[in-house]
PDB file of C-alpha atoms in Angstrom:
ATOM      1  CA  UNK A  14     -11.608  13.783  11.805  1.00  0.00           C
ATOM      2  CA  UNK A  15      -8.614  11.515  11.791  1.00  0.00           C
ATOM      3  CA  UNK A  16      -7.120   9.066   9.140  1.00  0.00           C
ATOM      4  CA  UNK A  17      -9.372   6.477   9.920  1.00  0.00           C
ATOM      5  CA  UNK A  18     -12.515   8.591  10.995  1.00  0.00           C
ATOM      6  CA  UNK A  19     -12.869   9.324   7.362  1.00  0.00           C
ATOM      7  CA  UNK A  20     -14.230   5.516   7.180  1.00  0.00           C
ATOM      8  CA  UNK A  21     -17.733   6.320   7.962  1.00  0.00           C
ATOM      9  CA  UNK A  22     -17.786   8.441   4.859  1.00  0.00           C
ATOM     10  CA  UNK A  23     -17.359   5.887   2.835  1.00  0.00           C
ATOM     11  CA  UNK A  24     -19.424   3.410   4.284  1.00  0.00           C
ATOM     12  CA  UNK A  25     -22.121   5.669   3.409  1.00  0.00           C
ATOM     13  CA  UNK A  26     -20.998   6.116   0.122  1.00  0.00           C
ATOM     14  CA  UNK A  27     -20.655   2.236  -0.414  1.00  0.00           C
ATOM     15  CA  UNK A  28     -24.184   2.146  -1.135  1.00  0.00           C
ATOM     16  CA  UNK A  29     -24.080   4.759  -4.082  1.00  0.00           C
ATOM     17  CA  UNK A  30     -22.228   1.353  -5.899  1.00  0.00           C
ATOM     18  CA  UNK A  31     -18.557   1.088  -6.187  1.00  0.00           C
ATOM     19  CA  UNK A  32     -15.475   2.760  -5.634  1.00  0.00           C
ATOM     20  CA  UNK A  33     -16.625   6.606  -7.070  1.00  0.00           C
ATOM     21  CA  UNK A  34     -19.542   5.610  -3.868  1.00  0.00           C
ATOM     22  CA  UNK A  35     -17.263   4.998  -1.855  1.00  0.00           C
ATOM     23  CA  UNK A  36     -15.134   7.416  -2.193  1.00  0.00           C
ATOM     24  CA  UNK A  37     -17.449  10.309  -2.592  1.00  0.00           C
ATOM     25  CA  UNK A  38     -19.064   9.037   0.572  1.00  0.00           C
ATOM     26  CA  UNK A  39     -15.670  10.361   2.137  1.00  0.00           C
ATOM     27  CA  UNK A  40     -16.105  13.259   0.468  1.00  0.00           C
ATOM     28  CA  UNK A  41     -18.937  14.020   1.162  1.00  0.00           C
ATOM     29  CA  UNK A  42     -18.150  13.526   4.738  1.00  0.00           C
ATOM     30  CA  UNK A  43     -15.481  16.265   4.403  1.00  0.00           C
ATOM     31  CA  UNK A  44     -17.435  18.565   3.479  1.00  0.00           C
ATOM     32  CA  UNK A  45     -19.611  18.247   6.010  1.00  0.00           C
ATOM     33  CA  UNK A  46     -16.458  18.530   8.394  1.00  0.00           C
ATOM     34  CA  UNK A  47     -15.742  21.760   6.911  1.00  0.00           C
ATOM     35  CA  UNK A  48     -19.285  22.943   6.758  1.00  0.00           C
ATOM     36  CA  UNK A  49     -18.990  23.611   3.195  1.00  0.00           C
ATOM     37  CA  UNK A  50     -22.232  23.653   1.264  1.00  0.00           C
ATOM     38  CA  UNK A  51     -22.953  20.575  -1.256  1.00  0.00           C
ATOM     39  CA  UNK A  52     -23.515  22.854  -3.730  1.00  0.00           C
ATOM     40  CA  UNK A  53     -20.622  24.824  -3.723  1.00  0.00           C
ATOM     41  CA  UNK A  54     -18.247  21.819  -4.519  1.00  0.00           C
ATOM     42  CA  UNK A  55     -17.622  20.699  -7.600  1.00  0.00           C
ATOM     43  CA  UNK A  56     -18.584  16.778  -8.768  1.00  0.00           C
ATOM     44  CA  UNK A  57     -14.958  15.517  -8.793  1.00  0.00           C
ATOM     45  CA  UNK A  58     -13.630  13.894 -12.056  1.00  0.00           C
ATOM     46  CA  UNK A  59     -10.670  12.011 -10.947  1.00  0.00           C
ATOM     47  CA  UNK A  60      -9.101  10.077  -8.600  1.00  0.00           C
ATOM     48  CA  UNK A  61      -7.017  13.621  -7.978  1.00  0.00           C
ATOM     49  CA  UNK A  62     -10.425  15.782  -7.736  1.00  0.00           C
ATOM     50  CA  UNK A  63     -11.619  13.209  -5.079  1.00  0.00           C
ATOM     51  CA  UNK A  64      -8.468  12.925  -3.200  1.00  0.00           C
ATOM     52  CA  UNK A  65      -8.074  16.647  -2.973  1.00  0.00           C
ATOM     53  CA  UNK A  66     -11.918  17.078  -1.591  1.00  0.00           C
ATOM     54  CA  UNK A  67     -11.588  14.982   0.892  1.00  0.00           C
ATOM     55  CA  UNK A  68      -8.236  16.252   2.481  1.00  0.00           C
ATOM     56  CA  UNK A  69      -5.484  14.293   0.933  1.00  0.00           C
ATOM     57  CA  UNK A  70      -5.151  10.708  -0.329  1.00  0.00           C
ATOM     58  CA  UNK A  71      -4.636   9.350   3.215  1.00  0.00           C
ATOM     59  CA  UNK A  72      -8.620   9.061   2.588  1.00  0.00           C
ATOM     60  CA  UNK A  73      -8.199   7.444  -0.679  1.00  0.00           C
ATOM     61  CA  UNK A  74      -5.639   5.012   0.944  1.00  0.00           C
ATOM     62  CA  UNK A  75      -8.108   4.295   3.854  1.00  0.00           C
ATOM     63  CA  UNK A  76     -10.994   3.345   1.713  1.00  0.00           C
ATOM     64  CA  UNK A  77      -8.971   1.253  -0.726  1.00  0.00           C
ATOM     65  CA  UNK A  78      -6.947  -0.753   1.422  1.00  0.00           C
ATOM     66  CA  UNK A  79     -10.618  -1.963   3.211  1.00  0.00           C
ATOM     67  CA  UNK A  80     -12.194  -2.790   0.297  1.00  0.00           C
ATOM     68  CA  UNK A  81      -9.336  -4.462  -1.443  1.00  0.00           C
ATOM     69  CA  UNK A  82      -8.644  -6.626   1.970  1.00  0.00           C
ATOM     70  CA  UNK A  83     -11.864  -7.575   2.639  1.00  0.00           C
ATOM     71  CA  UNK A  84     -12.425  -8.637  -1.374  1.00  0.00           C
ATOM     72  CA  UNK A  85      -9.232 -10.380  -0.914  1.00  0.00           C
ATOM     73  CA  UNK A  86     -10.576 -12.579   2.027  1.00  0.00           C
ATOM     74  CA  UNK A  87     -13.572 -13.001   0.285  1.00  0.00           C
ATOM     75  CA  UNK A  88     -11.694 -14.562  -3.664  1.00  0.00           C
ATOM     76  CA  UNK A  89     -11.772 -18.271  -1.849  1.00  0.00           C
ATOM     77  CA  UNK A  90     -15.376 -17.787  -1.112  1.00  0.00           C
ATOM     78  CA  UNK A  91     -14.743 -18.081   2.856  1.00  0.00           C
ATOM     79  CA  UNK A  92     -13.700 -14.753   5.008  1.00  0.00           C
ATOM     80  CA  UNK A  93     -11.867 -16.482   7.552  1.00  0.00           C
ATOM     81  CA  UNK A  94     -11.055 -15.082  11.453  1.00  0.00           C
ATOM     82  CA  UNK A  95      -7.150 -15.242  10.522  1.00  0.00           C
ATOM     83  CA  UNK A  96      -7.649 -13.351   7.475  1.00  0.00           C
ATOM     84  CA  UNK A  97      -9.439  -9.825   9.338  1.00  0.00           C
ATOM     85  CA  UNK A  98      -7.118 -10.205  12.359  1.00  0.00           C
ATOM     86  CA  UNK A  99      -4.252 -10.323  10.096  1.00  0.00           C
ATOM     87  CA  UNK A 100      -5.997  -6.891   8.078  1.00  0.00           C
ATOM     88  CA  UNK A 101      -6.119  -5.071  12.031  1.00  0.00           C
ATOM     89  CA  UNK A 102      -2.590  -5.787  12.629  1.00  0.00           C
ATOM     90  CA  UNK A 103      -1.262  -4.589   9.607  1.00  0.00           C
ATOM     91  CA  UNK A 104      -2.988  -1.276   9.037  1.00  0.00           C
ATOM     92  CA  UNK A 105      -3.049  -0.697  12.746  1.00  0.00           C
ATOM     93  CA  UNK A 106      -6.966  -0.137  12.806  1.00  0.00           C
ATOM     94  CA  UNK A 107      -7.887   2.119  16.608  1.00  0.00           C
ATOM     95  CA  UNK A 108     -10.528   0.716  18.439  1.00  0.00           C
ATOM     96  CA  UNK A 109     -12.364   3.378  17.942  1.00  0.00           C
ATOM     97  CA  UNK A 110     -12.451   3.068  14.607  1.00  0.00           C
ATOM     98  CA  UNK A 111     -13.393  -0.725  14.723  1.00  0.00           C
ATOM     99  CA  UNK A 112     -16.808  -0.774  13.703  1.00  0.00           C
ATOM    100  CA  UNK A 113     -16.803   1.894  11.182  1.00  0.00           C
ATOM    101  CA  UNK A 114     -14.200   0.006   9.519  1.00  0.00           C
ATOM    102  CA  UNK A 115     -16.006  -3.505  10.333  1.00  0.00           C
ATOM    103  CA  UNK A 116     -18.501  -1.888   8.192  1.00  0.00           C
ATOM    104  CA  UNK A 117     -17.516  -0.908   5.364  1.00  0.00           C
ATOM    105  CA  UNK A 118     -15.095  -4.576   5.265  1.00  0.00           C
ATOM    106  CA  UNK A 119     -18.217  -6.246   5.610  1.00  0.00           C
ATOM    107  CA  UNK A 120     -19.934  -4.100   2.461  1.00  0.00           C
ATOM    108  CA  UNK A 121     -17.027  -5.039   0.447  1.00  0.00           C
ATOM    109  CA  UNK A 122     -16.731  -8.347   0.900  1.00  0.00           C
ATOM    110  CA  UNK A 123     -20.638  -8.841   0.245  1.00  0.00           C
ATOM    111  CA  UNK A 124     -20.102  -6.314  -2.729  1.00  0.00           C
ATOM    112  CA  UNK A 125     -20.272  -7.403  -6.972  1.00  0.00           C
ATOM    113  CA  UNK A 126     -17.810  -4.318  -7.669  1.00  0.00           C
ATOM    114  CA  UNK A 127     -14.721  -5.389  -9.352  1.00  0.00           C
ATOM    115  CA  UNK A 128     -11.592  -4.820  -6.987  1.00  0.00           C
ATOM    116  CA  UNK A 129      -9.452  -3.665 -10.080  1.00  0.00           C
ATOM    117  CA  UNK A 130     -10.997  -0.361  -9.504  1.00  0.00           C
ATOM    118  CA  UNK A 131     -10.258   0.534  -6.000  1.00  0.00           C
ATOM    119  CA  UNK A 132      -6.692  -0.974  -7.065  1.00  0.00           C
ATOM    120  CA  UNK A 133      -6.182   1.380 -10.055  1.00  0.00           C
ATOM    121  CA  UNK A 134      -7.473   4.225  -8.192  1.00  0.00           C
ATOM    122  CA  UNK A 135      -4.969   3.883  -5.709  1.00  0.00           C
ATOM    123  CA  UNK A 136      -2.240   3.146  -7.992  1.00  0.00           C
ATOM    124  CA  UNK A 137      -3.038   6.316  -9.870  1.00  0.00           C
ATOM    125  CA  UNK A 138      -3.624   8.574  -6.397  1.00  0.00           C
ATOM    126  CA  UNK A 139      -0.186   7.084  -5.438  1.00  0.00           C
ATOM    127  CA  UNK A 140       2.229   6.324  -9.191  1.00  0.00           C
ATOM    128  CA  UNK A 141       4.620   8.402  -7.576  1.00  0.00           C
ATOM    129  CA  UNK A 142       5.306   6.306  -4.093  1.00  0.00           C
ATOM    130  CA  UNK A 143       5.493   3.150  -5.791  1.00  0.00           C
ATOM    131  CA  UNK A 144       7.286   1.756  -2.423  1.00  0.00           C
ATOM    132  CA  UNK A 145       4.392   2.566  -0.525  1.00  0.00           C
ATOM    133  CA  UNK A 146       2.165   0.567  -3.004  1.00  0.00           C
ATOM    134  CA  UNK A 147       4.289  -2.653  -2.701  1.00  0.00           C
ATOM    135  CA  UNK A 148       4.608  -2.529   1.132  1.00  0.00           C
ATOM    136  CA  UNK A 149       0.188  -2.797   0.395  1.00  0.00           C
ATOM    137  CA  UNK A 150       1.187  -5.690  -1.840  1.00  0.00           C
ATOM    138  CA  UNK A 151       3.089  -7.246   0.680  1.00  0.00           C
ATOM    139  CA  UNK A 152       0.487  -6.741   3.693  1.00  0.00           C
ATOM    140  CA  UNK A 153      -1.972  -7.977   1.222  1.00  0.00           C
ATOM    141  CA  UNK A 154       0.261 -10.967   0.581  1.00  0.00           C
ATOM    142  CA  UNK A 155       0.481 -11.895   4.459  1.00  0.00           C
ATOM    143  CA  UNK A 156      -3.452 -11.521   4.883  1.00  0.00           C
ATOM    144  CA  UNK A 157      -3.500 -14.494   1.729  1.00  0.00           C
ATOM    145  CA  UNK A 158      -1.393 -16.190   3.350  1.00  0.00           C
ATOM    146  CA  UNK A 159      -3.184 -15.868   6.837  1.00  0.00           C
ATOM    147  CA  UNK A 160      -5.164 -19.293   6.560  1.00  0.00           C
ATOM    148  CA  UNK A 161      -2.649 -21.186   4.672  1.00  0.00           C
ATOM    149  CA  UNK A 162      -1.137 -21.035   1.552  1.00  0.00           C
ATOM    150  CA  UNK A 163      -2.358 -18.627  -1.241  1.00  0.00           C
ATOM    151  CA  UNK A 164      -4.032 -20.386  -3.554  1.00  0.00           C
ATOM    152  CA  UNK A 165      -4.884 -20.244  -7.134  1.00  0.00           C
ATOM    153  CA  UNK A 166      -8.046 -16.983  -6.847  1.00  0.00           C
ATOM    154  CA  UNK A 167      -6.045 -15.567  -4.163  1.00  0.00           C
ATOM    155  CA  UNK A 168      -2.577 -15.350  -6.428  1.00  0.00           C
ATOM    156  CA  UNK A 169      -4.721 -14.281  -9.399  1.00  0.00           C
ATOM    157  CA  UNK A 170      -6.175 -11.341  -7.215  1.00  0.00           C
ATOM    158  CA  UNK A 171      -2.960 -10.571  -6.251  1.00  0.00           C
ATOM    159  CA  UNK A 172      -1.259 -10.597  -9.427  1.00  0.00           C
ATOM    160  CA  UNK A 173      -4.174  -8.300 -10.605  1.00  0.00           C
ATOM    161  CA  UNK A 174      -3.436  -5.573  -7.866  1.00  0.00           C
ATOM    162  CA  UNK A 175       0.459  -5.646  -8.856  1.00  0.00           C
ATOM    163  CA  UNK A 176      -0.410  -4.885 -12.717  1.00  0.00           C
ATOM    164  CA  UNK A 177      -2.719  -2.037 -11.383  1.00  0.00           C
ATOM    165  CA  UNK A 178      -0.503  -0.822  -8.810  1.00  0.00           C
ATOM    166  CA  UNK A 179       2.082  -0.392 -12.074  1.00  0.00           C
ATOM    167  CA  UNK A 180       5.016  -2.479 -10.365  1.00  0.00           C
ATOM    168  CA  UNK A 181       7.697  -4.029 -11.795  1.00  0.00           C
ATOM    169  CA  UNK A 182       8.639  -7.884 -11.222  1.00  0.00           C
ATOM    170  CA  UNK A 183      11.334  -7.096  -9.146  1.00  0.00           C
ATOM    171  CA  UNK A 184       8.385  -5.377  -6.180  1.00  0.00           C
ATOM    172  CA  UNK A 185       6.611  -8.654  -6.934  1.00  0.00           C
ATOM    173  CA  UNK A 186       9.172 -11.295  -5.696  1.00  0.00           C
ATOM    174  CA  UNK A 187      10.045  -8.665  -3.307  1.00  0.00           C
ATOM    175  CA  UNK A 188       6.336  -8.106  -2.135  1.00  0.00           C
ATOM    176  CA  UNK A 189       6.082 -11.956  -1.619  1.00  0.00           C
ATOM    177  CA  UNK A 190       8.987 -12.373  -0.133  1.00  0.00           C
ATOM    178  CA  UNK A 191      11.123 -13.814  -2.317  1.00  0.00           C
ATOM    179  CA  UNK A 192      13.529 -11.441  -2.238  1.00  0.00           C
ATOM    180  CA  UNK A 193      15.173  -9.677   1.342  1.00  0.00           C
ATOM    181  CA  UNK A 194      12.564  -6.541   2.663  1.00  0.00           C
ATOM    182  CA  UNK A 195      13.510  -6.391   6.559  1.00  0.00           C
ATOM    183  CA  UNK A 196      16.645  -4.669   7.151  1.00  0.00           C
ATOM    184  CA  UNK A 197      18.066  -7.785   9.138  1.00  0.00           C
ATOM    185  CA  UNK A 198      18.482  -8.932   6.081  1.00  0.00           C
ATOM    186  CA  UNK A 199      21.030  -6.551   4.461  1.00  0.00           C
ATOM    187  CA  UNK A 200      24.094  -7.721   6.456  1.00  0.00           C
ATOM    188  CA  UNK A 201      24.062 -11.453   5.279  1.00  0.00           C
ATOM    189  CA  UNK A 202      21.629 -11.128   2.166  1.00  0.00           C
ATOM    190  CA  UNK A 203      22.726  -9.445  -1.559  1.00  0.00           C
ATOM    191  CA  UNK A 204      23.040  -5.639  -1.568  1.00  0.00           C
ATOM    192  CA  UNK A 205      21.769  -5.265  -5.216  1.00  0.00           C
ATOM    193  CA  UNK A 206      18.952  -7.259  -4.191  1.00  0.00           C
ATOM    194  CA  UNK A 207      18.216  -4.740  -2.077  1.00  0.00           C
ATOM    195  CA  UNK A 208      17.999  -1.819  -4.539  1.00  0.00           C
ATOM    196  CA  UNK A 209      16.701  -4.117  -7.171  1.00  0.00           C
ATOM    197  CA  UNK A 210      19.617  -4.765  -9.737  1.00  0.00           C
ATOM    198  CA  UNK A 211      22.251  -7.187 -11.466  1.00  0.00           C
ATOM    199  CA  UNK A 212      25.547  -7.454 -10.300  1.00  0.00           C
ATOM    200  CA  UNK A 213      26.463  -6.650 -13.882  1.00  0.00           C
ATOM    201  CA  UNK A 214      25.501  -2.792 -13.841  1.00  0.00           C
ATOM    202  CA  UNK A 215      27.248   0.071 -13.913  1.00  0.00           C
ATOM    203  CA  UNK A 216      28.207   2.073 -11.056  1.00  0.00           C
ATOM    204  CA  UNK A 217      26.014   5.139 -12.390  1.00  0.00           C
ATOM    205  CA  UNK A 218      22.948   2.751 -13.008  1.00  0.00           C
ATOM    206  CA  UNK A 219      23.691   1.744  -8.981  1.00  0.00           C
ATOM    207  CA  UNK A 220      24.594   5.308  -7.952  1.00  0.00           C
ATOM    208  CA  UNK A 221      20.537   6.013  -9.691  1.00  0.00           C
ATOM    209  CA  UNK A 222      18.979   3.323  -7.996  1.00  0.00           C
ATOM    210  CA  UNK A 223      20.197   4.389  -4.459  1.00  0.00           C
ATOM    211  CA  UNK A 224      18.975   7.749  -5.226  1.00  0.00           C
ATOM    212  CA  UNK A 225      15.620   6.764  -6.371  1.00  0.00           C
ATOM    213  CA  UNK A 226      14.895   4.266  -3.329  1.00  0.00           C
ATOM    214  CA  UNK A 227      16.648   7.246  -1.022  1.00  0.00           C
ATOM    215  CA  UNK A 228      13.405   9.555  -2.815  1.00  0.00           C
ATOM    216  CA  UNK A 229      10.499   7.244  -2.678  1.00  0.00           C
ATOM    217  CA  UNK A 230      11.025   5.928   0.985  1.00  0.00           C
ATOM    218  CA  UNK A 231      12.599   8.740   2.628  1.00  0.00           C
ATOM    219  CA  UNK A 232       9.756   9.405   5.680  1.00  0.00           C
ATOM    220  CA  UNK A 233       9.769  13.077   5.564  1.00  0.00           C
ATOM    221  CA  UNK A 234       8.583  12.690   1.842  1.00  0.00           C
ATOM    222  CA  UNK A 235       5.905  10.472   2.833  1.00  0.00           C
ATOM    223  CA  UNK A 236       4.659  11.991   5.736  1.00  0.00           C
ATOM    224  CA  UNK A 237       4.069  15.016   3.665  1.00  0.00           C
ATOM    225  CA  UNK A 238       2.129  12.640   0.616  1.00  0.00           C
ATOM    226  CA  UNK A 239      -0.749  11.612   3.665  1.00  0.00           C
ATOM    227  CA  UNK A 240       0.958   7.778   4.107  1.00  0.00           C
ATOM    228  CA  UNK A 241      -0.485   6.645   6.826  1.00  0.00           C
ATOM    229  CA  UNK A 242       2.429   6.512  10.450  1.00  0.00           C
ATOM    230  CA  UNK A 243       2.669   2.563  10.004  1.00  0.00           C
ATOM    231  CA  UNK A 244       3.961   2.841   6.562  1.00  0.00           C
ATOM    232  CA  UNK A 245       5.998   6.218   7.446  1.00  0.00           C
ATOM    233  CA  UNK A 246       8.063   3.383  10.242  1.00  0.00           C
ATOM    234  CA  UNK A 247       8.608   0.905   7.470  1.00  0.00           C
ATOM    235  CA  UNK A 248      10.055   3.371   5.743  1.00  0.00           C
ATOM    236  CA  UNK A 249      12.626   4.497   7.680  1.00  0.00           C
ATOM    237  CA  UNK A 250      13.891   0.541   7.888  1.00  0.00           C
ATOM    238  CA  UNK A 251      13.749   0.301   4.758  1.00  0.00           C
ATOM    239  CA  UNK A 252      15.891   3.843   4.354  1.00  0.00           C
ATOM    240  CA  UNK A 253      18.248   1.825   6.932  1.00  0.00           C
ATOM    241  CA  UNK A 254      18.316  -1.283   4.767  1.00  0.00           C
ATOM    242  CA  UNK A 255      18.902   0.791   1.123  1.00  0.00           C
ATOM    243  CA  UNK A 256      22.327   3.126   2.739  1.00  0.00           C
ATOM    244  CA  UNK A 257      23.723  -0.110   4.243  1.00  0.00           C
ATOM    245  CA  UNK A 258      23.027  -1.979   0.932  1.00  0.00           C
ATOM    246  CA  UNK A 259      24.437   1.211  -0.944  1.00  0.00           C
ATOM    247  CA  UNK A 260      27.245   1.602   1.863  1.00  0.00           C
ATOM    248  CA  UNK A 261      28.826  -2.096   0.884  1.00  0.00           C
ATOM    249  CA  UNK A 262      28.250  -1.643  -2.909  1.00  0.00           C
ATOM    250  CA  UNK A 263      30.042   1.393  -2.848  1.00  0.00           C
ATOM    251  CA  UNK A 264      32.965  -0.116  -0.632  1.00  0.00           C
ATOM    252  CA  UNK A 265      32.998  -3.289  -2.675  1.00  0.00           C
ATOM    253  CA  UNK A 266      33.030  -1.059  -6.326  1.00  0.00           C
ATOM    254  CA  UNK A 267      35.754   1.615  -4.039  1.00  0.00           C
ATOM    255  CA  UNK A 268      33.048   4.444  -4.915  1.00  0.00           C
TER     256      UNK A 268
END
């Protein structure tokens, strides 16, 4: 079963109530994939016990990015045709996968479970990729801002995922675009923008921050942590945008 096969799990699951449904729909739906008995596995505990049961937290990223999408459309009280067209494109949903998916977007939106869950469950599956949680800020951002401008429920849902996601405020005005994310940007933009700092720091503080951007986007690394292929591309701009940032630092500072 592939990254998004593991939907149907969950839609099942849905109706247990909540994200622990949800998720141990998927599960569930692994075990059954790899025949092993119910009562031979062990009722997980944590988001960690879940994500390993059902194959890696590619499931756990599958479920949660539906749920917190669809709940997102839904803050304003309208789910609007921009809005779910703007969720395909982003997370690349197959065809084939369409009405699994459709499901389970249409039991979350309808849903009273507080998003805040799904959000700290996959901050906590994923507190050591935090660039891969604010490129799902900022693909949450552009589905707000799909119909128009985000308004007032739709920045306070957002500002809720970013606290539960664990960012700082730099990933925020990042993540909204505030500050320069495509690697077009590097030539003309600020370099320490790019690898979120002062002009004012140190050369070891800037030689750190290269190194830690280098570690949390580097594609091999992610490929291996079950991100999904969409957010294993961005990451190898955004590896392109953090050397060339690094690159003129370094020949600015004569590194």
């Amino acid at each position: 079963m592939g990254f998004w096969g593991k939907i149907l799990g969950g839609v099942a699951g849905f109706a247990l109530g909540g994200p622990a449904g949800a998720l141990m729909g998927a599960a569930l739906g692994h075990a059954a994939d790899t025949g092993a008995a119910p009562g031979q596995q062990r009722i997980p505990v944590s988001t960690a016990d879940i994500a390993a049961l059902i194959g890696g937290r590619e499931s756990l990223f599958a479920v949660s990015v539906v749920v917190l999408s669809a709940k997102l459309a839904k803050v304003d009280g309208v789910v609007r045709r921009e809005e779910i067209d703007t969720f395909k494109r982003l997370f690349h949903v197959p065809p084939e996968n369409l009405v699994e998916v459709g499901r389970l977007f249409d039991r979350a939106r309808d849903s009273a479970d507080d998003y805040e869950e799904f959000a700290g469950k996959l901050g906590e599956a994923f507190a050591d990729n935090k660039a891969m949680l604010e490129d799902v800020l900022h693909a949450l951002v552009q589905i707000a801002r799909a119909d128009g401008p985000v308004n007032k429920a739709e920045g306070a849902f957002l500002r809720g995922v970013h606290a539960q996601f664990g960012l700082d405020a730099a990933a925020w005005e990042r993540a909204r675009g505030a500050a320069p994310r495509a690697p077009g940007g590097v030539a003309e933009g600020d370099p320490y923008a790019v690898l979120g700092l002062s002009r004012d720091v140190g050369d070891d503080e800037v030689r750190a921050a290269w190194k830690r951007l280098m570690r949390e986007n580097h594609p091999d690394s992610l490929a291996s942590k079950g991100v999904p292929e969409e957010f294993i591309r961005r990451a190898t701009d955004k590896v392109a945008q953090i050397n060339a940032a690094w690159d003129r630092i370094k020949r600015e500072r004569k590194l």
